[in-house]
mmCIF file of C-alpha atoms in Angstrom:
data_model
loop_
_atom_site.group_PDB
_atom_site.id
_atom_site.type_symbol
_atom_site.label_atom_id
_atom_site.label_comp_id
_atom_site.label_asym_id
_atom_site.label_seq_id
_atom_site.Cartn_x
_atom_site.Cartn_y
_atom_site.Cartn_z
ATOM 1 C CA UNK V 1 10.760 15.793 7.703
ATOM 2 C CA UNK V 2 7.258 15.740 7.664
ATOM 3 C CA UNK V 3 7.234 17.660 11.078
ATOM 4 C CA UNK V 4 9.725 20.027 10.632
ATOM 5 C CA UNK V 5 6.962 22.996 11.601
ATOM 6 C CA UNK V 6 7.251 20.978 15.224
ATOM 7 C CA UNK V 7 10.740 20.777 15.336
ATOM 8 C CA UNK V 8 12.343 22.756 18.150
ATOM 9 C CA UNK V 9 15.550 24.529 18.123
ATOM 10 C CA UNK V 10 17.530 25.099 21.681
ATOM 11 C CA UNK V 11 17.361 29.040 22.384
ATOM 12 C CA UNK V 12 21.075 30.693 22.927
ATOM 13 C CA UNK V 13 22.182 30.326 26.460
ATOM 14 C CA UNK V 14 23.092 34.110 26.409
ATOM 15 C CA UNK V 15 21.433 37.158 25.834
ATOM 16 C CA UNK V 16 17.310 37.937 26.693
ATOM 17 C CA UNK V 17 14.145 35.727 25.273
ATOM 18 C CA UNK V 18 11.105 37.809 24.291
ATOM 19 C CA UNK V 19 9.125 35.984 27.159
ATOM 20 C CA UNK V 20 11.740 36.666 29.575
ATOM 21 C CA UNK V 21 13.538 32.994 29.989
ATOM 22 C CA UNK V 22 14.702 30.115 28.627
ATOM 23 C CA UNK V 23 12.838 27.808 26.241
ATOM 24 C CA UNK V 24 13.008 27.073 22.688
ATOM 25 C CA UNK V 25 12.159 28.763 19.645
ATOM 26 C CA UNK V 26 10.575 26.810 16.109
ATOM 27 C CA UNK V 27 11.711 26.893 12.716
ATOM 28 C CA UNK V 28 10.002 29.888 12.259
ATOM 29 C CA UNK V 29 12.182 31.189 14.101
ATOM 30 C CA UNK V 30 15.111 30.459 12.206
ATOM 31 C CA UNK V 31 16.137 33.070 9.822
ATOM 32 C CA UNK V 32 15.376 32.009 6.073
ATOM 33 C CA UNK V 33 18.749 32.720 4.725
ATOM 34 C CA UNK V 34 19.987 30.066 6.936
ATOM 35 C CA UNK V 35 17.289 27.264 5.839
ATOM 36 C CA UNK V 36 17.896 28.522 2.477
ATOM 37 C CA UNK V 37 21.711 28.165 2.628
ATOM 38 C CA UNK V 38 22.864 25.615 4.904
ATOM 39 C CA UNK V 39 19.371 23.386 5.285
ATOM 40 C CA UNK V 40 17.733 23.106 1.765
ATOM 41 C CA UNK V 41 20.633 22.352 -0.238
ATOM 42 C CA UNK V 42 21.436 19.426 1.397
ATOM 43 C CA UNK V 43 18.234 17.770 0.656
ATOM 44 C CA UNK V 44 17.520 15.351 -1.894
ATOM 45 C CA UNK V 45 14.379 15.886 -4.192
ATOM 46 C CA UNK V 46 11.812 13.596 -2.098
ATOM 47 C CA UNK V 47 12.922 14.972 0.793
ATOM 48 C CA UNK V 48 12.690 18.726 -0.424
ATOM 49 C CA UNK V 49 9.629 17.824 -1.585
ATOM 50 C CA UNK V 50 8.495 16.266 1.972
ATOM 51 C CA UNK V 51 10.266 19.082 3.272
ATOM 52 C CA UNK V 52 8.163 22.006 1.127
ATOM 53 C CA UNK V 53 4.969 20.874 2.394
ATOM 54 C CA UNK V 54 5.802 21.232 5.982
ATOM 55 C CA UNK V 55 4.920 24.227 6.510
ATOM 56 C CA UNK V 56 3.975 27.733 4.413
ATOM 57 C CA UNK V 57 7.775 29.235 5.403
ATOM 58 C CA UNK V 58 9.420 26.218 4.114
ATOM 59 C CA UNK V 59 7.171 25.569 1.290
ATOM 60 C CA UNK V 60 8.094 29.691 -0.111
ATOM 61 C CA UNK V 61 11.789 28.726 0.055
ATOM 62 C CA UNK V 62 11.711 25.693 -1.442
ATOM 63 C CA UNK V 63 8.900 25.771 -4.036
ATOM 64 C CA UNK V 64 10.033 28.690 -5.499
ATOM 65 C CA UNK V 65 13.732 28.140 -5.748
ATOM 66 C CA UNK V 66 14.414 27.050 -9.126
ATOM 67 C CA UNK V 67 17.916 26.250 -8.169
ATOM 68 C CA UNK V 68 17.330 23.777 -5.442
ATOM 69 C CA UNK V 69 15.198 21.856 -8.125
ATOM 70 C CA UNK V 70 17.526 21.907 -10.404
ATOM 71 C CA UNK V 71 20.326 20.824 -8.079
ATOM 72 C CA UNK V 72 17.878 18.035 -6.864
ATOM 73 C CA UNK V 73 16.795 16.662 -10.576
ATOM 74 C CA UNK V 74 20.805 16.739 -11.593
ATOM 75 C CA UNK V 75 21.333 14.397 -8.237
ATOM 76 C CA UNK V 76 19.324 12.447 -9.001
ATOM 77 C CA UNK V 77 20.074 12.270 -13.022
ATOM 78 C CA UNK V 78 23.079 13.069 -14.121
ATOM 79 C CA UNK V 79 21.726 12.797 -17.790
ATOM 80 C CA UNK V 80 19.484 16.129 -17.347
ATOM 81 C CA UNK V 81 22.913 18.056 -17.432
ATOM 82 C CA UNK V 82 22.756 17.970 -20.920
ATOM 83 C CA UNK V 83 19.472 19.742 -20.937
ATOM 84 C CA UNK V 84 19.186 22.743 -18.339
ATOM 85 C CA UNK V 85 17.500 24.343 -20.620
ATOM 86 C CA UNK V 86 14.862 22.506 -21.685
ATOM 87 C CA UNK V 87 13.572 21.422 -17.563
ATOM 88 C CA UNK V 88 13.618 25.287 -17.165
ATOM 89 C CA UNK V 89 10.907 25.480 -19.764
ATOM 90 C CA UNK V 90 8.461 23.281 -17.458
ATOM 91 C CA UNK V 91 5.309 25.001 -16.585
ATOM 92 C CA UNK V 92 7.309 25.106 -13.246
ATOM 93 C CA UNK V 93 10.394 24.671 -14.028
ATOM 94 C CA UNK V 94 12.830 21.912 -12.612
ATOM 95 C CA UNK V 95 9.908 21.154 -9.367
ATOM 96 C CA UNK V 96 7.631 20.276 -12.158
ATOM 97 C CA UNK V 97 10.047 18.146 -13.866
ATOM 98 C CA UNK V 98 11.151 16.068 -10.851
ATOM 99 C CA UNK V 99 7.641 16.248 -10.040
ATOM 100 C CA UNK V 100 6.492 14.066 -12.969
ATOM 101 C CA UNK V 101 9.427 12.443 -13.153
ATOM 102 C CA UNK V 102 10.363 10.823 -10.232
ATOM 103 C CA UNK V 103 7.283 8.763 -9.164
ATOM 104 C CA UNK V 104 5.998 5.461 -11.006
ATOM 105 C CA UNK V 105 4.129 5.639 -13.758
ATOM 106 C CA UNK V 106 0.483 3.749 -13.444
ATOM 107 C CA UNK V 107 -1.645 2.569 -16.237
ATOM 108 C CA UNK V 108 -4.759 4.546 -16.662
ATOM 109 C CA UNK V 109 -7.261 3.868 -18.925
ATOM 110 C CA UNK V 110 -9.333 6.512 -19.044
ATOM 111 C CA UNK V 111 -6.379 9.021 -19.387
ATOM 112 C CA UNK V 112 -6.987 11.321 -22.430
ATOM 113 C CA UNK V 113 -3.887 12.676 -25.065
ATOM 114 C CA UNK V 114 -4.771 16.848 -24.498
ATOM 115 C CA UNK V 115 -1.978 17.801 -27.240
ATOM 116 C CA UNK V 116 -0.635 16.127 -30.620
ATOM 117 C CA UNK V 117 1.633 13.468 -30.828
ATOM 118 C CA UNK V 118 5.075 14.990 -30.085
ATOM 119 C CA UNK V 119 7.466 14.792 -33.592
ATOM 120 C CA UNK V 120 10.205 13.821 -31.136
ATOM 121 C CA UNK V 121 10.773 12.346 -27.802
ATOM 122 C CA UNK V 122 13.324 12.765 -25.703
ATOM 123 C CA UNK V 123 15.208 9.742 -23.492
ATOM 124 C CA UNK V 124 17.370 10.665 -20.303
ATOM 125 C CA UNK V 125 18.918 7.727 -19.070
ATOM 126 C CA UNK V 126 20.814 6.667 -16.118
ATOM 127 C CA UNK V 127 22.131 3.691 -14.473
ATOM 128 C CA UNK V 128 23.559 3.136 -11.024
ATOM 129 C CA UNK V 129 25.370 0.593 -9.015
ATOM 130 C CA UNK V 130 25.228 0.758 -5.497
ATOM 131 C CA UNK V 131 23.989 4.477 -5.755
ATOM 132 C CA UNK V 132 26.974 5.392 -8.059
ATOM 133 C CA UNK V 133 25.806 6.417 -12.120
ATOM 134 C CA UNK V 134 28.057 3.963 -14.264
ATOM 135 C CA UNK V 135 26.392 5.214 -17.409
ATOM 136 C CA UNK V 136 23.999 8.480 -18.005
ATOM 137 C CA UNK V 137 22.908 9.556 -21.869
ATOM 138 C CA UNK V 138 20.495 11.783 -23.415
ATOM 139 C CA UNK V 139 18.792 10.311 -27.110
ATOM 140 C CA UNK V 140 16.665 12.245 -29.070
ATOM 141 C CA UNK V 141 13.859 10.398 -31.690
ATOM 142 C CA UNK V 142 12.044 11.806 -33.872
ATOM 143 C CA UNK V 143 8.643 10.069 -34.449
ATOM 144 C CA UNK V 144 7.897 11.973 -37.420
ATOM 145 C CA UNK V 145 9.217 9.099 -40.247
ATOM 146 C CA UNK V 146 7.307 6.625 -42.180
ATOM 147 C CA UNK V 147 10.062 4.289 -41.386
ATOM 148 C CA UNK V 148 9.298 5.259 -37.043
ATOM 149 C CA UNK V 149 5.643 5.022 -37.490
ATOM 150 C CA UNK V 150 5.572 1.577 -39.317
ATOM 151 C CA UNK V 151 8.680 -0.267 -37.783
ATOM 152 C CA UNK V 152 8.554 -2.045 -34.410
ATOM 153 C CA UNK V 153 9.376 0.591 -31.688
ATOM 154 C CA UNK V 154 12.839 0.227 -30.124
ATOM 155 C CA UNK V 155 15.592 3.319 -28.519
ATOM 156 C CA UNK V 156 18.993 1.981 -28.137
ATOM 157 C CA UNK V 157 20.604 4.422 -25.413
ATOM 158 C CA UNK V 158 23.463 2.414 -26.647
ATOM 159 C CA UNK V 159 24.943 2.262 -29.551
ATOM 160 C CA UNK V 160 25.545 -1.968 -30.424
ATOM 161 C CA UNK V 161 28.651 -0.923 -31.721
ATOM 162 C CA UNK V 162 29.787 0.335 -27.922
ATOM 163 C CA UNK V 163 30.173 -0.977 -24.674
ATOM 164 C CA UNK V 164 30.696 0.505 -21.152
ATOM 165 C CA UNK V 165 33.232 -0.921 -18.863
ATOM 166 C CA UNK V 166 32.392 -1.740 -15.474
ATOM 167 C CA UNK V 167 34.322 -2.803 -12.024
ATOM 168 C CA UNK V 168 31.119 -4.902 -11.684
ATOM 169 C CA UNK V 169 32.123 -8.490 -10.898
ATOM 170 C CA UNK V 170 30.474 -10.799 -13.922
ATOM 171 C CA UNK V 171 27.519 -12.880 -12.211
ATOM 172 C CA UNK V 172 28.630 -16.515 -12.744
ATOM 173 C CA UNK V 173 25.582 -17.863 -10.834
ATOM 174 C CA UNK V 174 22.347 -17.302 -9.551
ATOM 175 C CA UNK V 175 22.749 -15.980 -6.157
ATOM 176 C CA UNK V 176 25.386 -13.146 -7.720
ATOM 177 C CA UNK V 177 23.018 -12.348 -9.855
ATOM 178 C CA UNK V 178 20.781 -11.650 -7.370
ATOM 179 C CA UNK V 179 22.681 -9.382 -6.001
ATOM 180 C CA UNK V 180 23.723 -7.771 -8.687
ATOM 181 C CA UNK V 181 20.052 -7.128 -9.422
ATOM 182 C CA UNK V 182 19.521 -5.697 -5.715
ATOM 183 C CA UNK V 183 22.490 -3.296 -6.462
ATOM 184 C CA UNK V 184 21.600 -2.203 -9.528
ATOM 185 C CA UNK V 185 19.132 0.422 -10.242
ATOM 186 C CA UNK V 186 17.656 2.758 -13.159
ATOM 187 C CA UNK V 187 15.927 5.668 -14.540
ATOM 188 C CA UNK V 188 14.588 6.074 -18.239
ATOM 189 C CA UNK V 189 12.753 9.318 -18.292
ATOM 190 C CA UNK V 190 11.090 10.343 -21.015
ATOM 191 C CA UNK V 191 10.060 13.892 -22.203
ATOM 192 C CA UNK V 192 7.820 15.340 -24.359
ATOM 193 C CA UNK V 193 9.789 18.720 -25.077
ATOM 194 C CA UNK V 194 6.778 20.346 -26.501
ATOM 195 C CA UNK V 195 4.124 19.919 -24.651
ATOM 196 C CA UNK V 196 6.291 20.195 -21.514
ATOM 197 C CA UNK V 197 5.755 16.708 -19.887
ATOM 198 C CA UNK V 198 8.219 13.815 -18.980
ATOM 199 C CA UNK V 199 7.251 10.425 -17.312
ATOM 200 C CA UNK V 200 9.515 7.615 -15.620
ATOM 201 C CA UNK V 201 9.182 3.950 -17.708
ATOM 202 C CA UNK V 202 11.223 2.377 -14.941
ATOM 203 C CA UNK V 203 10.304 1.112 -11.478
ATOM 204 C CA UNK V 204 13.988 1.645 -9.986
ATOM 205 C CA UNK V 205 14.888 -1.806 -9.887
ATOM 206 C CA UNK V 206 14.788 -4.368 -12.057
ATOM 207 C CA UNK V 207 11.982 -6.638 -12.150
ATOM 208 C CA UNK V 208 13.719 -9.689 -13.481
ATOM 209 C CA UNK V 209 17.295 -10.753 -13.706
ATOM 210 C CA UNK V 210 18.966 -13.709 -15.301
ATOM 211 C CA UNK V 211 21.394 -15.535 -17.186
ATOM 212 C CA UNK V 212 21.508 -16.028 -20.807
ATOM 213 C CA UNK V 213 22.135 -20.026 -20.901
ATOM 214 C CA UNK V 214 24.002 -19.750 -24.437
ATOM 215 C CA UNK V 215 26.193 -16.319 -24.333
ATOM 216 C CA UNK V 216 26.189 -16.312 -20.605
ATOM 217 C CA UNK V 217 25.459 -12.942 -20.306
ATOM 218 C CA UNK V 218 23.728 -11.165 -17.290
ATOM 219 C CA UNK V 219 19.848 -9.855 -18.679
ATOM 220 C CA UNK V 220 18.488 -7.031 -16.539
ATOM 221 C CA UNK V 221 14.928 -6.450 -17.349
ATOM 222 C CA UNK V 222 13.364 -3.088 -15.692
ATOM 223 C CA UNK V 223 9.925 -1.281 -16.870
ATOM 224 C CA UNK V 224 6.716 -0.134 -15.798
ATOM 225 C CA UNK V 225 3.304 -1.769 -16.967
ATOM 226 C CA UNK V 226 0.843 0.891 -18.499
ATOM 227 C CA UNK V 227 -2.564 0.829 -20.446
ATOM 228 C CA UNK V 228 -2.265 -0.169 -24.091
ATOM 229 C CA UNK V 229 -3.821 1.585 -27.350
ATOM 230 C CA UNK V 230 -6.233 -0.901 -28.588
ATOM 231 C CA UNK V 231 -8.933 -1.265 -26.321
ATOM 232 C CA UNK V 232 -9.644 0.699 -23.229
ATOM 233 C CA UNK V 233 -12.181 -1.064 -21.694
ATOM 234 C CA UNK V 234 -10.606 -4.512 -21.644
ATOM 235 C CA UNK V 235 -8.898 -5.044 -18.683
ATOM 236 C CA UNK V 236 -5.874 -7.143 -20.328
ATOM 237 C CA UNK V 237 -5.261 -4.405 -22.633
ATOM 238 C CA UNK V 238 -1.824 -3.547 -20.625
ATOM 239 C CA UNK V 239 1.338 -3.137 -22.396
ATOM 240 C CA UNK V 240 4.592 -3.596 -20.804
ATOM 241 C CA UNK V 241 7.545 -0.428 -21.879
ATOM 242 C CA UNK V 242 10.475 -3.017 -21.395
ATOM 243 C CA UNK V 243 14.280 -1.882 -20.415
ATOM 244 C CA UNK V 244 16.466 -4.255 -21.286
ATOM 245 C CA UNK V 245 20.110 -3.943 -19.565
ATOM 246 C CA UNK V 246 22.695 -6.581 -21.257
ATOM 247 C CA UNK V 247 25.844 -7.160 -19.085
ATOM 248 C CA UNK V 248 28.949 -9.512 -20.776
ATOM 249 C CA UNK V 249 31.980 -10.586 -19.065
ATOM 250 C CA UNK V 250 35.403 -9.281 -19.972
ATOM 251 C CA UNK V 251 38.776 -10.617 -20.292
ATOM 252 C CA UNK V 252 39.608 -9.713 -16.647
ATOM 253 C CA UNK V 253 35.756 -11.068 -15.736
ATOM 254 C CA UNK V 254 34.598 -7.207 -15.032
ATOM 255 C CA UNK V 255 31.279 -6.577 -16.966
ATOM 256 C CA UNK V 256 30.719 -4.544 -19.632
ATOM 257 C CA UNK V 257 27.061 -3.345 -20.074
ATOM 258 C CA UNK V 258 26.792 -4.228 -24.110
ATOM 259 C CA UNK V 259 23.033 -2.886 -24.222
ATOM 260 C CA UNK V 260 20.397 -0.240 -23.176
ATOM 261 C CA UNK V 261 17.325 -1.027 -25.203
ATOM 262 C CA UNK V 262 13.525 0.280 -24.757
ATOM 263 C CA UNK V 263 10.812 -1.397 -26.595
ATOM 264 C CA UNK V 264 6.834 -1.916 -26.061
ATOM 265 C CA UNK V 265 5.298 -5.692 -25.574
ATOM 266 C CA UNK V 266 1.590 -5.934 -25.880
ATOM 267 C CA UNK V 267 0.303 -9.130 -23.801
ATOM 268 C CA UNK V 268 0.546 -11.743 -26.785
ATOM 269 C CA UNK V 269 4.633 -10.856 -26.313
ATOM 270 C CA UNK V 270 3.776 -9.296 -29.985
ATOM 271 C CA UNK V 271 6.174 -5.859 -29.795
ATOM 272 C CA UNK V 272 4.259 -2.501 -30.883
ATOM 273 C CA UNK V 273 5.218 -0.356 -34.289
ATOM 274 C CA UNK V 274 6.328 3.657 -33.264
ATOM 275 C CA UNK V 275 2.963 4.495 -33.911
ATOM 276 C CA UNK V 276 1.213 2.579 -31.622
ATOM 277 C CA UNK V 277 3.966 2.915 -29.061
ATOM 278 C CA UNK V 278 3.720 6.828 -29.456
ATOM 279 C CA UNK V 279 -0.117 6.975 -28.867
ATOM 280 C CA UNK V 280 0.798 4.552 -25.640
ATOM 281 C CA UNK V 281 3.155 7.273 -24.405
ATOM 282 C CA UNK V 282 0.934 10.125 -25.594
ATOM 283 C CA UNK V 283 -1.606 8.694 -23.346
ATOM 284 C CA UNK V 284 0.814 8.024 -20.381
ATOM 285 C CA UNK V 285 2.679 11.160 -19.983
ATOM 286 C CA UNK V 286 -0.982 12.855 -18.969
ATOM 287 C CA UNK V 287 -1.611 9.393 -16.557
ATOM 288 C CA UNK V 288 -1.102 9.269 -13.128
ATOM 289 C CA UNK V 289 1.240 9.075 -10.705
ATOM 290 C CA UNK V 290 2.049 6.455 -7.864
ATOM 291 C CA UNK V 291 3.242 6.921 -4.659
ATOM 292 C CA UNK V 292 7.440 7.963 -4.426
ATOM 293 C CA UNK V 293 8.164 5.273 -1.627
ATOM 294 C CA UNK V 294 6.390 2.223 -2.763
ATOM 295 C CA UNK V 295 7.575 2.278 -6.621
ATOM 296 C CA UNK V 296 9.758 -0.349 -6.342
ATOM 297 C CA UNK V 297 7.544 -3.005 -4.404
ATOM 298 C CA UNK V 298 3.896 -1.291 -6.915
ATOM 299 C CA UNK V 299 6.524 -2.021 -10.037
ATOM 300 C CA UNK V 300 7.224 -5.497 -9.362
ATOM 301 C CA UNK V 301 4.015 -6.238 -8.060
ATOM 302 C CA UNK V 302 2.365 -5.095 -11.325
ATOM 303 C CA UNK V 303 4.515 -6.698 -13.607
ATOM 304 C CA UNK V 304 4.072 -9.860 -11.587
ATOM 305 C CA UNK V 305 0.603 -9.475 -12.647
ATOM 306 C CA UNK V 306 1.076 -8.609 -15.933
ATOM 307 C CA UNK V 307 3.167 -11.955 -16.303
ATOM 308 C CA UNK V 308 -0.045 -13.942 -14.501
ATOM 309 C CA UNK V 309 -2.648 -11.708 -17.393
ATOM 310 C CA UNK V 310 -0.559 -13.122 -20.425
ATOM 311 C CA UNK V 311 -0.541 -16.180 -19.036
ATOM 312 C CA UNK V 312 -3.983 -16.866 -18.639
ATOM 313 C CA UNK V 313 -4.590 -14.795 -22.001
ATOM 314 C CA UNK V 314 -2.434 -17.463 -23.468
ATOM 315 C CA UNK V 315 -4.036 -20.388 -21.789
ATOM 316 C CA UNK V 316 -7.078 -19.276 -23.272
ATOM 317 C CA UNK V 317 -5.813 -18.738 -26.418
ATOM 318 C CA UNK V 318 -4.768 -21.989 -26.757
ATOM 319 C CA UNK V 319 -7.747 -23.483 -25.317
ATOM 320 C CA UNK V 320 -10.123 -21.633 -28.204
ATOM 321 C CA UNK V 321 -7.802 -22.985 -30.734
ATOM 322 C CA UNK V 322 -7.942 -26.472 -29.097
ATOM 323 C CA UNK V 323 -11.859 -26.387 -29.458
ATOM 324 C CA UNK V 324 -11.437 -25.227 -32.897
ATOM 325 C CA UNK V 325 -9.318 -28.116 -34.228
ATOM 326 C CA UNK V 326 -11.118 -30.523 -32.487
ATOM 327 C CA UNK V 327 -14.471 -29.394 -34.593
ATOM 328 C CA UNK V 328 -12.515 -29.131 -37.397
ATOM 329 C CA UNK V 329 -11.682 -32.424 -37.328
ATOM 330 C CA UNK V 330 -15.415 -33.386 -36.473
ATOM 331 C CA UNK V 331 -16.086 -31.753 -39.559
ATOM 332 C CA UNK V 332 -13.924 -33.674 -41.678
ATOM 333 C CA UNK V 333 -14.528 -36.852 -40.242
ATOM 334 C CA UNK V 334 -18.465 -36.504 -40.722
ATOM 335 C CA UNK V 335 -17.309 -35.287 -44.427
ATOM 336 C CA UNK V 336 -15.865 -38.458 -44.864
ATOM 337 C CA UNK V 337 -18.100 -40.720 -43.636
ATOM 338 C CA UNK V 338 -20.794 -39.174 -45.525
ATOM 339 C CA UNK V 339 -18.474 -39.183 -49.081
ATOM 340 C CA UNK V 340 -18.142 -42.816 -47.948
ATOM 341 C CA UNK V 341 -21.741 -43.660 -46.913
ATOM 342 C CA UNK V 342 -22.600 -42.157 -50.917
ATOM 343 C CA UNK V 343 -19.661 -44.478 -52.528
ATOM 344 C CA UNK V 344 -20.801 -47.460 -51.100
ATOM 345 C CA UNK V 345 -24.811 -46.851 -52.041
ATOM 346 C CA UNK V 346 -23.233 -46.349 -55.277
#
């Protein structure tokens, strides 16, 4: 798609050319209403978006068209059907959106919040299975409560009360769930609706999947690692916005997906209050952007290293502590001997 501007289009056998022959004609060629109508609407959003920066015919159909945006973003989340509205209200309406939306979020330290802290944030979540949404929901949180800013930060797109049922064969062993976890894929956007700006915490696919060795139940971990709250200029000072998709087996050994959960991790595995997790996200939603075909390989790779940062933060850790007990107990030990060096003169 990236050529379309060089794409040729057989001339009619029938009827005169303007040079006088045969030949081809270009895109340009083609009348708009036709791209518009029968060409345009069958793309998907990267490829519109590929598609809009061909050349300056195709990118004043498509950049423009509010519709074909808006058809795009509800393709490709069936959540944001539930809120029209409120992607219309983008500086740019539903191209902006999918815009911000679609690519994977990267940590960036040096980002700066340009607007207050939103008093509510808005989650549109969707999960697929082989391409096909099994569960889509829009939750609203307001981050305005004593009880938000002090708590540890957690969204439950599912209520623990609820479960959705699945045709998903139960993974009963490794290798199935390793295919599960190469079927399964999801999106967790999240939107500031008042200063107009959304960002993607997943990478696609998960990042890690296993098997609870109690319950038995299938743990699908997706996420994206961004830059924490605490200290920009430390390098370690990542935190980790962690999905958390529980599957259990039913009667009939179908799964049921028993939780969607979001939370924060800092790189001590200590999980961040709504107040620190807000100025994380505050931060994030103005960060930027990684590239739309490598977010799945960039997401793993980065939590990968995320993983390898906490633990050689905790190997440190521990070794500090080490070195203080053992002059701790060089402390004593001299204490003692000198108490007992003083009973004995005495």
């Amino acid at each position: 798609m990236k050529h379309l501007n060089r794409t040729t289009v057989p001339r009619p056998t029938s009827g005169p050319t303007e040079d006088g022959g045969g030949g081809a004609i270009t895109f340009a060629d083609v009348y708009p209403d036709i791209l518009a109508a029968h060409i345009l609407t069958r793309l998907d959003g990267p490829t519109l978006a590929a598609t809009s920066c061909a050349s300056a015919q195709l990118h004043s159909l498509s950049a423009q068209d509010h519709h074909l945006w808006a058809a795009a973003c509800l393709s490709a989340w069936p959540s944001t059907a539930a809120i029209p509205r409120l992607l219309s209200t983008f500086p740019g309406g539903p191209r902006s959106f999918f815009s911000l939306s679609y690519p994977l979020l990267l940590p960036n330290p040096a980002a700066a919040a340009t607007s207050p802290p939103p008093p509510e944030l808005i989650s549109a979540v969707d999960i697929y299975h082989k391409g096909a949404a099994i569960f889509s929901k829009v939750q609203e949180t307001e981050t305005l409560s004593a009880w938000f800013l002090c708590s540890p930060f957690r969204i439950d797109a599912l209520d623990p009360k609820n479960f959705i049922s699945t045709t998903i064969r139960h993974p009963d062993d490794g290798s199935s769930c390793t295919q599960l976890g190469a079927e399964m894929t999801l999106s967790w956007v999240l939107i500031d609706p008042v200063s107009r700006r959304a960002a993607n915490l997943s990478c696609h696919k998960p990042v890690a999947v296993q098997r609870h060795w109690l319950s038995g139940e299938v743990l699908l971990r997706f996420g994206t690692v961004v830059s924490g709250c605490r200290n920009k200029k430390r390098r370690d000072d990542l935190v980790h916005c962690s999905i958390l998709v529980t599957g259990g087996a039913s009667e009939s050994g179908d799964m049921q997906i028993r939780e969607v959960s979001l939370k924060v991790e800092d790189m001590d595995g200590m999980q961040l209050t709504g107040k620190e997790s807000l100025a994380v996200f505050h931060r994030a939603l103005d960060g930027k952007r990684g590239k739309k075909k490598t977010r799945e390989e960039e997401g793993k790779r980065r939590y990968r290293e995320f993983l390898e940062m906490k633990r050689e933060r905790r190997e440190r850790k521990l070794k500090a502590e080490g070195t203080l007990d053992a002059l701790c107990v060089a402390f004593g030990v001299s204490i003692s001997v000198a108490f007992l060096g003083l009973f004995l003169l005495g």
